[in-house]
Coordinates of C-alpha atoms and ligand atoms in Angstrom, one line a residue:
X176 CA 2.7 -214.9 -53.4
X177 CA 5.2 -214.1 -50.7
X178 CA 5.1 -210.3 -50.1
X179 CA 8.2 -208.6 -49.5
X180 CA 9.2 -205.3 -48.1
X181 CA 12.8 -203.6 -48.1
X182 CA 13.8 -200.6 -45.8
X183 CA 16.2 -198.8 -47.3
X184 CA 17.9 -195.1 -46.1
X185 CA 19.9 -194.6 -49.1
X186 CA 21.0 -195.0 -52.5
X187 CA 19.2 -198.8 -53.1
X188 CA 21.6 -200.0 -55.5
X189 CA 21.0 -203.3 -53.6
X190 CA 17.2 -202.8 -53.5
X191 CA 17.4 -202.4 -57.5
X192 CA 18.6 -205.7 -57.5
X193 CA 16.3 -207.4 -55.3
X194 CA 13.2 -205.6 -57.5
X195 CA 15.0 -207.0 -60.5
X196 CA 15.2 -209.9 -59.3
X197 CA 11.6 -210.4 -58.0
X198 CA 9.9 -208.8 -61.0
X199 CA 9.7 -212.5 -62.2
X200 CA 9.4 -214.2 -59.7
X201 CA 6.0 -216.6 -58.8
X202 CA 7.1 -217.2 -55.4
X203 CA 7.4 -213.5 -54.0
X204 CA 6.9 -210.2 -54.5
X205 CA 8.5 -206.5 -53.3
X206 CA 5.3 -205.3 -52.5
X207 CA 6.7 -202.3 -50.6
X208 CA 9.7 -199.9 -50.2
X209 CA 9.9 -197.9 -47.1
X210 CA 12.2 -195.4 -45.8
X211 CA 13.2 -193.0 -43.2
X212 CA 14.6 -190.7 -46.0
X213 CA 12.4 -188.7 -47.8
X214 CA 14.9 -187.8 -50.1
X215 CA 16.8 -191.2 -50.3
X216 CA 17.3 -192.2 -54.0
X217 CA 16.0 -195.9 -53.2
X218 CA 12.1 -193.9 -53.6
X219 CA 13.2 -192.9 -57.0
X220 CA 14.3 -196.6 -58.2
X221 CA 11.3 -198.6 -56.6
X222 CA 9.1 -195.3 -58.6
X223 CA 10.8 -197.3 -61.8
X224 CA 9.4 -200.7 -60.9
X225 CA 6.2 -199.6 -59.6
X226 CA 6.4 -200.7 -56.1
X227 CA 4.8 -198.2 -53.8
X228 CA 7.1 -196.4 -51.3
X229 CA 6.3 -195.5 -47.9
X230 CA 8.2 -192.8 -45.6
X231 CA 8.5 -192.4 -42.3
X232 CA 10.6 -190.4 -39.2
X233 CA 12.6 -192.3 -36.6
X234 CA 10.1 -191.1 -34.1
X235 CA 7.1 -192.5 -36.3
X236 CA 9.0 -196.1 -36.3
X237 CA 9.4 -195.8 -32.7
X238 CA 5.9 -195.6 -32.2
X239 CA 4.8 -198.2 -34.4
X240 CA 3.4 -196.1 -37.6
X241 CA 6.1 -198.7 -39.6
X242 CA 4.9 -201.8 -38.1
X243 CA 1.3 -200.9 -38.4
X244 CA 2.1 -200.2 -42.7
X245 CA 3.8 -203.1 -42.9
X246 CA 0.4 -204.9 -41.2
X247 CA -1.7 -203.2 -43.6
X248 CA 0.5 -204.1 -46.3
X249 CA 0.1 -208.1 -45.6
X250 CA 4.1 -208.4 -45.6
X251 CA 5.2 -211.6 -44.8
X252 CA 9.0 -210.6 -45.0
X253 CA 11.2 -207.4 -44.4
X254 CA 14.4 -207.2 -46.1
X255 CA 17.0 -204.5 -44.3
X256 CA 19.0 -203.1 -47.6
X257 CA 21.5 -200.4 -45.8
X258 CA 18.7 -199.7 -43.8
X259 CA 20.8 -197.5 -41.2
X260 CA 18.5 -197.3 -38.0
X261 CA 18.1 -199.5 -35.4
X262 CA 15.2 -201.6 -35.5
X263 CA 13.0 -201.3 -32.5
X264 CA 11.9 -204.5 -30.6
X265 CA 8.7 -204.5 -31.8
X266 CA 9.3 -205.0 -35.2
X267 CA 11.9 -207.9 -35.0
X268 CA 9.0 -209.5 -32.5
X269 CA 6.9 -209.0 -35.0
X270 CA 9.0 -210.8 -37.9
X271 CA 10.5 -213.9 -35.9
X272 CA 13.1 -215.5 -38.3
X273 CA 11.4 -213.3 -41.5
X274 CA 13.5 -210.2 -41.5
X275 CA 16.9 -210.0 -43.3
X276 CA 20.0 -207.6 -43.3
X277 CA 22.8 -207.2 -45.0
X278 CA 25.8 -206.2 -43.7
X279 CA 29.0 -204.6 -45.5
X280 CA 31.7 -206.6 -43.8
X281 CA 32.8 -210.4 -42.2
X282 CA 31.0 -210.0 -38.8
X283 CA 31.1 -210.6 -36.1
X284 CA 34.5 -208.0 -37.1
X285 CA 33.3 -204.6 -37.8
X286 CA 29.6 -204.9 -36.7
X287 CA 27.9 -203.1 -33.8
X288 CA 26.6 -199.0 -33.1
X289 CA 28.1 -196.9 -35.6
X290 CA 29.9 -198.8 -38.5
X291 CA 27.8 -199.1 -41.3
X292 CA 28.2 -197.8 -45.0
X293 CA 31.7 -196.1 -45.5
X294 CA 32.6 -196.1 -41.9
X295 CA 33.2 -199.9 -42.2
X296 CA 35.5 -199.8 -45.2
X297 CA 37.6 -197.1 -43.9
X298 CA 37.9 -198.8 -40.2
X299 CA 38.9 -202.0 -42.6
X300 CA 41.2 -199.6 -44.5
X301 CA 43.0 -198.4 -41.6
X302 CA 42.9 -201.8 -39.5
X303 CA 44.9 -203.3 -43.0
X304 CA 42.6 -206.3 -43.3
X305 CA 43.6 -208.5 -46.5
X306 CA 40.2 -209.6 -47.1
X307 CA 36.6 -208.2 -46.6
X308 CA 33.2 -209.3 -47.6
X309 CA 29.5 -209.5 -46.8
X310 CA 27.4 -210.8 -44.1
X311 CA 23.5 -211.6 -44.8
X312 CA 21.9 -212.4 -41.1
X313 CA 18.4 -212.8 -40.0
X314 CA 17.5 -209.9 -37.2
X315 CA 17.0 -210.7 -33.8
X316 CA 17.1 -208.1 -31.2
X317 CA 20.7 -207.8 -30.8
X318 CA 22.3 -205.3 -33.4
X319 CA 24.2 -207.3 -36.4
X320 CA 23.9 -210.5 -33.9
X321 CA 21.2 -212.5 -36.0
X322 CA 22.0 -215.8 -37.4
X323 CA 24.3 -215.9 -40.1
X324 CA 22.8 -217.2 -43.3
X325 CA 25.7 -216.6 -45.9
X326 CA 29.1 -215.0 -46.2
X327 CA 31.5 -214.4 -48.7
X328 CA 34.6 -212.6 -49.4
X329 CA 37.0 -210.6 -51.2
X330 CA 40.7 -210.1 -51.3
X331 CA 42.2 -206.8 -50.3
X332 CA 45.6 -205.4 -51.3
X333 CA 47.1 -202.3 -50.3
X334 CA 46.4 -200.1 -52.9
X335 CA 42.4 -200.1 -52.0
X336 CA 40.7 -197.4 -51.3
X337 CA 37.7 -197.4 -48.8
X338 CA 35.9 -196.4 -52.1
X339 CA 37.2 -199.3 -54.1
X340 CA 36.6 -201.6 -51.3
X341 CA 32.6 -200.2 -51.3
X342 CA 33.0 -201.4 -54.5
X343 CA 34.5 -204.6 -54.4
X344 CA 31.9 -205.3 -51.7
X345 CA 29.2 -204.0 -53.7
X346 CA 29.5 -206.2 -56.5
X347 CA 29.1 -209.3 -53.6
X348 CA 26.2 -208.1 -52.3
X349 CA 24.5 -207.2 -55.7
X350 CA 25.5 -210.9 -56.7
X351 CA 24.5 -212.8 -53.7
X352 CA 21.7 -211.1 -51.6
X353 CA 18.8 -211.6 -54.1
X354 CA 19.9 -215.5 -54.5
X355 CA 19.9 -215.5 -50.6
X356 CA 16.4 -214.2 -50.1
X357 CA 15.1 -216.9 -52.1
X358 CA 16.5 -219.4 -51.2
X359 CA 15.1 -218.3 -47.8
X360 CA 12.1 -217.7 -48.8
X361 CA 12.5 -221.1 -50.3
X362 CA 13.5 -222.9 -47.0
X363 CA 10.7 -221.4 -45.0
X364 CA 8.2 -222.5 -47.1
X365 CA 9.0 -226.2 -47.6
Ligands
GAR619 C1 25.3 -201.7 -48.4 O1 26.7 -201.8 -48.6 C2 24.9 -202.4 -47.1 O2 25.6 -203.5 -46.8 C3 25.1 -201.3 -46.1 O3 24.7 -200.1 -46.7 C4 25.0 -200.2 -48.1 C5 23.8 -199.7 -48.9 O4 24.0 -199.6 -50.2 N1 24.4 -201.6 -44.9 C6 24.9 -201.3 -43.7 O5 25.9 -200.8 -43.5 C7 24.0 -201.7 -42.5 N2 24.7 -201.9 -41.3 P1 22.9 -199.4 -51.3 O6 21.9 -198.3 -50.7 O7 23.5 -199.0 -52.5 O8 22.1 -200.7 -51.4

């Protein structure tokens, strides 16, 4: 069984759907939910699938309390599910070509320091875009530089909203990203 673990910050609608999706699964498991949030509702949803969570402070993942929990843990993958800080080298070293993030947009436009979540859609919002969509790349050192493993995308018009383009790009992601981790997972273990 192929252990999996997802760092989340926030909400974990995504991460719902990867638990979900895994829950019958015989080729992997989420064997672990971490995140730098104490309070981030992603806690309360893995609680409902009985995965055990794991928190941690910036400062304890920059000194390698994460990567040593993640050793302990046996995880073979780490899945980034609007996990918001950067990674530190360490931890990408330590999961060559076997950690995956998800990205809110059609990089390489509207990737790098400081747009994730909402400031994407609004910077797509104001920029006028007539399409937007999702990114799922493997992480390398380089912030939202990975590999790109799959996009896809949606049309725009001008009566979105940022908040109905979150949406519109939500319902991508809940669709694809489970589908795309296994077919990873599938592809690194033929
Ligand atoms: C998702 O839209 C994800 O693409 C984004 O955060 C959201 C988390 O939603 N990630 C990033 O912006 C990373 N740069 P969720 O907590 O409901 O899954």
């Amino acid at each position: 069984m192929i252990r999996l673990a997802i760092l989340a910050s926030g909400s974990g609608s995504n991460a719902e759907k990867i638990m979900e999706h895994f829950q019958t699964s015989s080729k992997a498991e989420v064997a672990l939910v971490a995140s730098n949030k104490a309070e981030a509702f992603v806690l309360e949803r893995a609680k409902k699938f009985n995965v055990p969570t794991f928190t941690f402070s910036r400062k304890e993942m920059d000194a390698g309390i994460l990567l040593e929990k993640l050793k302990e843990e046996k995880i073979d993958w780490v899945i980034l599910a609007g996990f918001l800080l950067k990674i530190p080298v360490e931890l990408t070293r330590a999961f060559p070509d076997r950690m995956v993030n998800i990205h809110p947009a059609l990089l390489p436009k509207y990737g790098g320091k400081g747009m994730y979540g909402s400031h994407v859609h609004e910077a797509v919002k104001a920029a006028g875009e007539k399409e937007t969509g999702i990114t799922i790349h493997l992480v390398n050192e380089n912030y939202d530089e990975g590999r790109i493993v799959f996009q896809a995308s949606v049309a725009l018009d001008d009566l979105d909203t940022p908040e109905s383009i979150a949406a519109k790009v939500h319902m991508l992601e809940h669709r694809h990203f489970p589908l795309v981790i296994e077919e990873l997972l599938t592809q690194s273990s033929t």
